[in-house]
Short mmCIF file of C-alpha atoms in Angstrom, two decimals:
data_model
loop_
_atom_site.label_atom_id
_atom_site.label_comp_id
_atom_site.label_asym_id
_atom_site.label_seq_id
_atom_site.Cartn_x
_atom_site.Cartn_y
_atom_site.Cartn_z
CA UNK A 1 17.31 38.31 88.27
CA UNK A 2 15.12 39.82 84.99
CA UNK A 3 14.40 37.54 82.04
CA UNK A 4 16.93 39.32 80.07
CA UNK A 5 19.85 38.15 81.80
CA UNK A 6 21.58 35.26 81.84
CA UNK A 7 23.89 33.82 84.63
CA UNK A 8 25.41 31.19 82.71
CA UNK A 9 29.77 30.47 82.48
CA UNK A 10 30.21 32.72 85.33
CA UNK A 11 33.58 32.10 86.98
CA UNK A 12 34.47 31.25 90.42
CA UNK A 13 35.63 34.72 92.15
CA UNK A 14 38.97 34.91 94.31
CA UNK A 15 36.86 35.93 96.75
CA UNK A 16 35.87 32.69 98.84
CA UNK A 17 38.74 30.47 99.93
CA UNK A 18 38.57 26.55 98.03
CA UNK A 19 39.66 23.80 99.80
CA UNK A 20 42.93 23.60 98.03
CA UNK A 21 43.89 26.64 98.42
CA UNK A 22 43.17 25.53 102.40
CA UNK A 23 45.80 22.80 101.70
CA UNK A 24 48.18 24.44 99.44
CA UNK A 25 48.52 26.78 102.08
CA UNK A 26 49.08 23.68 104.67
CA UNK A 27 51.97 22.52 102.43
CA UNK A 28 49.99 19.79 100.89
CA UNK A 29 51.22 18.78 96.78
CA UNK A 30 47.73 19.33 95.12
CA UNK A 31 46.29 18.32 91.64
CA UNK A 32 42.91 18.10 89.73
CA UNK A 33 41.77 16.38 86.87
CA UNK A 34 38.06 17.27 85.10
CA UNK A 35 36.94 16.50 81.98
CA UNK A 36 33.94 18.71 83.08
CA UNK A 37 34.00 21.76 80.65
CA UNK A 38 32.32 23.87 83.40
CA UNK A 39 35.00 22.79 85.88
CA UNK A 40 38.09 23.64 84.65
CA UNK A 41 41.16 26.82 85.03
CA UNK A 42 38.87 29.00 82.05
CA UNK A 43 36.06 29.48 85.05
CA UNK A 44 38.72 29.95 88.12
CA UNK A 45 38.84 26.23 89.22
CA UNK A 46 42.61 25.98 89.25
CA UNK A 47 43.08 28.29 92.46
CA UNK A 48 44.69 25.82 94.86
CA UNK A 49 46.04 23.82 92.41
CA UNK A 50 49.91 23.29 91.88
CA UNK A 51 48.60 20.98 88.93
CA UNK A 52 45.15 20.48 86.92
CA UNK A 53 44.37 18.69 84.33
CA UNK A 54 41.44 19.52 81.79
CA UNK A 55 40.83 17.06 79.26
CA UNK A 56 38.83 17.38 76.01
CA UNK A 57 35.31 16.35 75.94
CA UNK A 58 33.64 13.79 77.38
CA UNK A 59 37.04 11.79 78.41
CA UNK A 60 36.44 8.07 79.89
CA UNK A 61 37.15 7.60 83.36
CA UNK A 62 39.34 4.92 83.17
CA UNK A 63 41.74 7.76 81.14
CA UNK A 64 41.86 10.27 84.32
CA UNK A 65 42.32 7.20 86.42
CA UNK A 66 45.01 6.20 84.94
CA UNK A 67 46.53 9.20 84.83
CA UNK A 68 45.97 10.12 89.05
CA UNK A 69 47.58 6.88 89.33
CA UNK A 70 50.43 7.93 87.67
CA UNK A 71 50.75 11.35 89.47
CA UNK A 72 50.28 9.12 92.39
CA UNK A 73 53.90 6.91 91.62
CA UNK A 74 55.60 10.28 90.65
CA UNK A 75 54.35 12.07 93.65
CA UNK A 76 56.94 9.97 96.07
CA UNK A 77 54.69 10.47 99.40
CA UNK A 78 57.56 13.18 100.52
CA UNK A 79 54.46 16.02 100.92
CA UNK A 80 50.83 15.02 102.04
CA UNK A 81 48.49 15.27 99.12
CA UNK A 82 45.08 16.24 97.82
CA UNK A 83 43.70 15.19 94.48
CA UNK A 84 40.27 16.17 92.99
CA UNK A 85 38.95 14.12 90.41
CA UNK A 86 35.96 15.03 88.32
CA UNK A 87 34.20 12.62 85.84
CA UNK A 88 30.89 13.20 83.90
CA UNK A 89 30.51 9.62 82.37
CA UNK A 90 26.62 9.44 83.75
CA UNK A 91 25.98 12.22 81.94
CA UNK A 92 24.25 12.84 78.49
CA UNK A 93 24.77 12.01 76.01
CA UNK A 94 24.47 8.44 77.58
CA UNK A 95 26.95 5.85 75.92
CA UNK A 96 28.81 3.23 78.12
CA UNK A 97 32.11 1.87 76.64
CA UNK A 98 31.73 -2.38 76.12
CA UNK A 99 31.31 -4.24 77.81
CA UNK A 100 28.65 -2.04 80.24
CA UNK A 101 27.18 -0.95 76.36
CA UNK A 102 24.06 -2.59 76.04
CA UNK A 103 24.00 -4.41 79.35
CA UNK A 104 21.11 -3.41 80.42
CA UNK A 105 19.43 -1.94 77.42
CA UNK A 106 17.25 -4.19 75.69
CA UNK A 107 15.04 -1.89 73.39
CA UNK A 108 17.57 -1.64 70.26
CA UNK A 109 17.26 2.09 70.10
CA UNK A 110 20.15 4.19 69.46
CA UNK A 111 18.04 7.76 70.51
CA UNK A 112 19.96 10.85 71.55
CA UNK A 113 17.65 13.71 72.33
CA UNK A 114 19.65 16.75 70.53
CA UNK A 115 19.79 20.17 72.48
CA UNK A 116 16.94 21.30 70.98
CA UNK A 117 14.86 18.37 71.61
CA UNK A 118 15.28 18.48 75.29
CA UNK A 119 14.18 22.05 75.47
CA UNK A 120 11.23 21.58 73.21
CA UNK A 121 10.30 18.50 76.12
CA UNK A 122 10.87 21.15 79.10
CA UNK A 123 8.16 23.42 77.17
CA UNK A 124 5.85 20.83 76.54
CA UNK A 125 6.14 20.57 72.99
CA UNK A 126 7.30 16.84 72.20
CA UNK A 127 8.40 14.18 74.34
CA UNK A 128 10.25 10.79 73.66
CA UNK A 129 8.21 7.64 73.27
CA UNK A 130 8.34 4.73 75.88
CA UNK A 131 11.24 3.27 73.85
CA UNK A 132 13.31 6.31 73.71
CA UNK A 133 12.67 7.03 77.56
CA UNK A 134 13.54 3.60 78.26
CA UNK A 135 16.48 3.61 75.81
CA UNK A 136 17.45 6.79 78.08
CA UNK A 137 17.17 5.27 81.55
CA UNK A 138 19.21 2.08 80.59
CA UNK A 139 22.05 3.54 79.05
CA UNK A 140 22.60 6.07 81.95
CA UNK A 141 22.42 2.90 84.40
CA UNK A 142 25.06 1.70 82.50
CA UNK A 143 26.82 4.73 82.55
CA UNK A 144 26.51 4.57 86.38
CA UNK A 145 27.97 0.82 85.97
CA UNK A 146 30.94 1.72 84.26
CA UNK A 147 31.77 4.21 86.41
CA UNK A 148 31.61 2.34 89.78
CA UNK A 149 34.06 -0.31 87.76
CA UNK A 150 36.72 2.52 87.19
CA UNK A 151 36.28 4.44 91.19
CA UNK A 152 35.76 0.98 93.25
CA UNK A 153 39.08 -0.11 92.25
CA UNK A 154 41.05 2.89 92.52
CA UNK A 155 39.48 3.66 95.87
CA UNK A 156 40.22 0.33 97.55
CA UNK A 157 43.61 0.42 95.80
CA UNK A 158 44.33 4.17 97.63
CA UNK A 159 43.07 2.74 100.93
CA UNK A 160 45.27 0.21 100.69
CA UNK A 161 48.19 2.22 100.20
CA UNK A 162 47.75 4.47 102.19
CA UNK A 163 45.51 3.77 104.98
CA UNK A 164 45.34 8.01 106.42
CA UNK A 165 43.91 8.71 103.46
CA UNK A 166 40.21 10.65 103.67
CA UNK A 167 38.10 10.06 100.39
CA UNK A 168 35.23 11.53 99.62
CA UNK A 169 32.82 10.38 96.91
CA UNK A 170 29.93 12.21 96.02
CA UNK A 171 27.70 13.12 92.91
CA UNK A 172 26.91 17.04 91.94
CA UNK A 173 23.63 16.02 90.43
CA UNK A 174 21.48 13.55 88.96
CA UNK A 175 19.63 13.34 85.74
CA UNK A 176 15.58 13.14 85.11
CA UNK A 177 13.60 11.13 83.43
CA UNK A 178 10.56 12.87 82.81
CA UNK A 179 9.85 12.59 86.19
CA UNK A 180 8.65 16.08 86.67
CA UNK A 181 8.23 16.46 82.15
CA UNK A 182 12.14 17.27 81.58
CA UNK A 183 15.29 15.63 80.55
CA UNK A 184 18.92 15.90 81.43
CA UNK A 185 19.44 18.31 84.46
CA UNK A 186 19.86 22.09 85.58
CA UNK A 187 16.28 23.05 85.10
CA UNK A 188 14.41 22.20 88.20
CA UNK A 189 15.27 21.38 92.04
CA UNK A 190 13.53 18.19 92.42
CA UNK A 191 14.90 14.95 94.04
CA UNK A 192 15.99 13.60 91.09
CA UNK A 193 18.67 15.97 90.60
CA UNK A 194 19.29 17.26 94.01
CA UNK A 195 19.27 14.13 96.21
CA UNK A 196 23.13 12.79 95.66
CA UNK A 197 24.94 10.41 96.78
CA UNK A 198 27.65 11.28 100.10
CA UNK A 199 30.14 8.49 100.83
CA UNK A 200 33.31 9.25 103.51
CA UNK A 201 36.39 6.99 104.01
CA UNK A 202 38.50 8.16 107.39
CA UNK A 203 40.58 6.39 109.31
CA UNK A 204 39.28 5.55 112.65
CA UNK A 205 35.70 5.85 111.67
CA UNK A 206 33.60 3.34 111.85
CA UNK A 207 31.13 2.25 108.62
CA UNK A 208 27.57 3.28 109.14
CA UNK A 209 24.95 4.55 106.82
CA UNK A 210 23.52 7.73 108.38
CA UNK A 211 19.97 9.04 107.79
CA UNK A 212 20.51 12.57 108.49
CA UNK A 213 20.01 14.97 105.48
CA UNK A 214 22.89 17.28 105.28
CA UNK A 215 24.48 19.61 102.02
CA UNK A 216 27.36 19.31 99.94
CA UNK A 217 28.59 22.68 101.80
CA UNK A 218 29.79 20.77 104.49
CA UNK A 219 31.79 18.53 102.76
CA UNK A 220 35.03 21.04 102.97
CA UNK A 221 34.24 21.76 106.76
CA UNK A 222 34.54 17.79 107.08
CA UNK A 223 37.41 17.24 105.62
CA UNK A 224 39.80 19.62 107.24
CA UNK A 225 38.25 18.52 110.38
CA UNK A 226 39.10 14.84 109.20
CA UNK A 227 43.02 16.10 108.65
CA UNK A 228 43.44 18.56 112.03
CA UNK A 229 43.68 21.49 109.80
CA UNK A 230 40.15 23.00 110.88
CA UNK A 231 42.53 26.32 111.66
CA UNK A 232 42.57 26.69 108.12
CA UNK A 233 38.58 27.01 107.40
CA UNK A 234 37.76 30.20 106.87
CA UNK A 235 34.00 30.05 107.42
CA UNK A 236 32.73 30.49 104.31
CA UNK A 237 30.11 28.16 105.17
CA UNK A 238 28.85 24.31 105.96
CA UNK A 239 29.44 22.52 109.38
CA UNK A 240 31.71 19.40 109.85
CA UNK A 241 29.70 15.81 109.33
CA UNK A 242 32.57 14.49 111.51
CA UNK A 243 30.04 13.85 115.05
CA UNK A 244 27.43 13.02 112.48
CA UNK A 245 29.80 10.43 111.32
CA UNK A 246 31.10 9.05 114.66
CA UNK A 247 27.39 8.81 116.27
CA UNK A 248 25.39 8.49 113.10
CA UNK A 249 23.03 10.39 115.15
CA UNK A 250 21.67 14.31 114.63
CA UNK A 251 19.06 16.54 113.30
CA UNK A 252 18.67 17.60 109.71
CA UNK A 253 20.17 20.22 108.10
CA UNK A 254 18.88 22.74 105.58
CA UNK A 255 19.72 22.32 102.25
CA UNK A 256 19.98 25.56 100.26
CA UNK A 257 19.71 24.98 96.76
CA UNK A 258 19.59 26.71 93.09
CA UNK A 259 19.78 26.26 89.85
CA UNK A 260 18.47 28.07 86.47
CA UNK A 261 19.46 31.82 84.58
CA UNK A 262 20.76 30.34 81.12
CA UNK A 263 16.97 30.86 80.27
CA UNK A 264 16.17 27.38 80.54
CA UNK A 265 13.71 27.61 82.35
CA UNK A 266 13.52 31.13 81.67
CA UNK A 267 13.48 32.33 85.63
CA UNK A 268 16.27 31.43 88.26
CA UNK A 269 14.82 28.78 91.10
CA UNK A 270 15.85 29.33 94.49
CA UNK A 271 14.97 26.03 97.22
CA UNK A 272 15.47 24.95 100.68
CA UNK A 273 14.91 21.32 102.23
CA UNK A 274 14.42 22.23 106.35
CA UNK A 275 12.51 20.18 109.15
CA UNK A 276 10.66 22.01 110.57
CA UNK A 277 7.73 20.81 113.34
CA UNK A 278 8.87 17.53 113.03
CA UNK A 279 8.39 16.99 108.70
CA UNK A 280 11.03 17.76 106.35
CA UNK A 281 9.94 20.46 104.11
CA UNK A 282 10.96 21.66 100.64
CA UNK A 283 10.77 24.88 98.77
CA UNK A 284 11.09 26.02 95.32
CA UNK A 285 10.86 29.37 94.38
CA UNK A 286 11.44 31.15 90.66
CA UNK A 287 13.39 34.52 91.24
CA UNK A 288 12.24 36.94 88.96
CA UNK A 289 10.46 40.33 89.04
CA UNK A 290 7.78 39.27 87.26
CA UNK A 291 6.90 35.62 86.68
CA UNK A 292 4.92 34.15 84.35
CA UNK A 293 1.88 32.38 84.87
CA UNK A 294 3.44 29.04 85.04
CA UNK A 295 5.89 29.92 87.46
CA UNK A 296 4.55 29.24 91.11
CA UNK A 297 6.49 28.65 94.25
CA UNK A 298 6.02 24.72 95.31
CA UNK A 299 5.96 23.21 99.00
CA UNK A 300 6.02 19.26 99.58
CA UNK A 301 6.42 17.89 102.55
CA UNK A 302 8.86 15.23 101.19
CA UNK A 303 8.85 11.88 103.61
CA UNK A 304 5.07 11.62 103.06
CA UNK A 305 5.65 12.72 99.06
CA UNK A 306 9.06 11.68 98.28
CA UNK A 307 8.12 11.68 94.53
CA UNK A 308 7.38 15.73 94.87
CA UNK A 309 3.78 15.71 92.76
CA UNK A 310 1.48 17.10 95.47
CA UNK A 311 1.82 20.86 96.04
CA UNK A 312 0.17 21.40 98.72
#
């Protein structure tokens, strides 16, 4: 990848089969809703998809809940069904609708780091004051609140309804706080954007928190595992979580990771999380054919420096 070229709004090929085009395929009544600009028909999202729905903006997620529910009641239950539902509520720019607004934010401030801004912090130029990080942290906490009011519900009310259901709830990335001297997300590979949340709902499987790390690549593996359809996988990559899941017990897996080539950072970061001789490693490399001086590959062993700062 050379500094002159950027990788950004590229579209997802025909080439690897998605998950609902697994299910479509299976005779399963599919739809999507995103109000994720980046996830949507324009990029090649839609194959699998008998219906998806792309809404304008930063959309609330009580709106697309509302409206799965409503797909849900015309749907009938005559076909099995996957849905996909993609919100970006924790995500800047940060404002909760009442009554999460201001729930946890005490410091007045109204700040919203502009585009700009948050480059200019990645380079080292500026950076917010105590108030305006603050500010920052609280409002995506109550971004985070809001959200688990809209999903909590609607999950227990699907369970309820229809107890073979499999859900799946997990996050594509978090946001940083200056913890490594950025803001927002997609320019480095440290924890606070790569660690994510992984939560499964199957019948006959017992609740258990598991320690194992594993990556969102197996999450498709899992699931048609989870429905009896693992005929349909077409090994494209990841590994079933379902004996993870039943046991709670096995090894690590690597974590391949990347992120970067909209020239923000201006070099394209490759990373792997592995155990290897007993400690769980992690890698970060810039890809480029020539790197600046301030690009360096990084190693932390990350159970004895979970906060990444030590290279050693």
């Amino acid at each position: 990848v050379s500094l002159g070229v950027s990788r950004r709004f590229l579209n997802l090929e025909r080439g690897p089969t998605t998950i609902a085009e697994c299910l479509a395929a299976a005779g399963y009544d599919t739809v999507a809703l995103s109000n994720n600009s980046n996830v949507s028909p324009l990029f090649g999202f839609a194959q699998g998809f008998r219906k998806f729905l792309k809404y304008p903006g930063k959309q609330d997620a009580e709106v697309l809940v509302a409206d799965l529910e409503r797909w849900y009641a015309e749907h009938g239950g005559e076909r099995p069904w996957f849905s996909y539902l993609h919100l970006t509520d924790p995500h800047y720019p940060y404002a909760a609708p009442e009554p999460f607004l201001g729930m946890w934010d005490e410091t007045g401030s109204d700040f919203q780091p502009s585009h700009d801004f948050m480059r200019e912090v990645h380079e080292g130029k500026t950076a917010p004051t105590e108030e305006q990080l603050q500010h920052l942290m609280d409002a995506y906490d109550e971004e985070l609140r809001y959200t688990d009011s809209v999903l909590a519900p609607l999950i227990r009310r699907v369970r309820e309804r229809d107890p073979n259901t499999v859900v799946v709830l997990v996050g594509d990335h978090g946001d940083e706080f200056l913890e490594h001297g950025a803001l927002g997300h997609s320019h480095v590979l440290f924890d606070e954007l790569t660690w994510v949340p992984l939560l499964i709902w199957a019948p006959g499987v017992e609740g258990r928190r598991v320690a194992a790390q594993v990556p969102l690549l197996d999450i498709r593996p899992t699931i048609l595992e989870l429905i009896g359809a693992q005929a349909l996988d077409p090994k494209d990559g990841g590994e079933s979580l379902v004996p993870l899941m039943r046991t709670g017990e096995g090894d690590d897996r690597p974590a391949p990771m990347e992120t970067g080539g909209d020239h923000e950072p201006p070099w394209q970061l490759r990373g792997i999380v592995m155990r290897h001789d007993g400690r769980l490693w992690k890698l970060i490399r810039p890809e480029v054919s020539e790197l600046p001086a301030e690009a360096k590959a990084l190693l932390y062993a990350t159970e004895q420096e979970p906060r990444e700062q030590q290279n050693p």
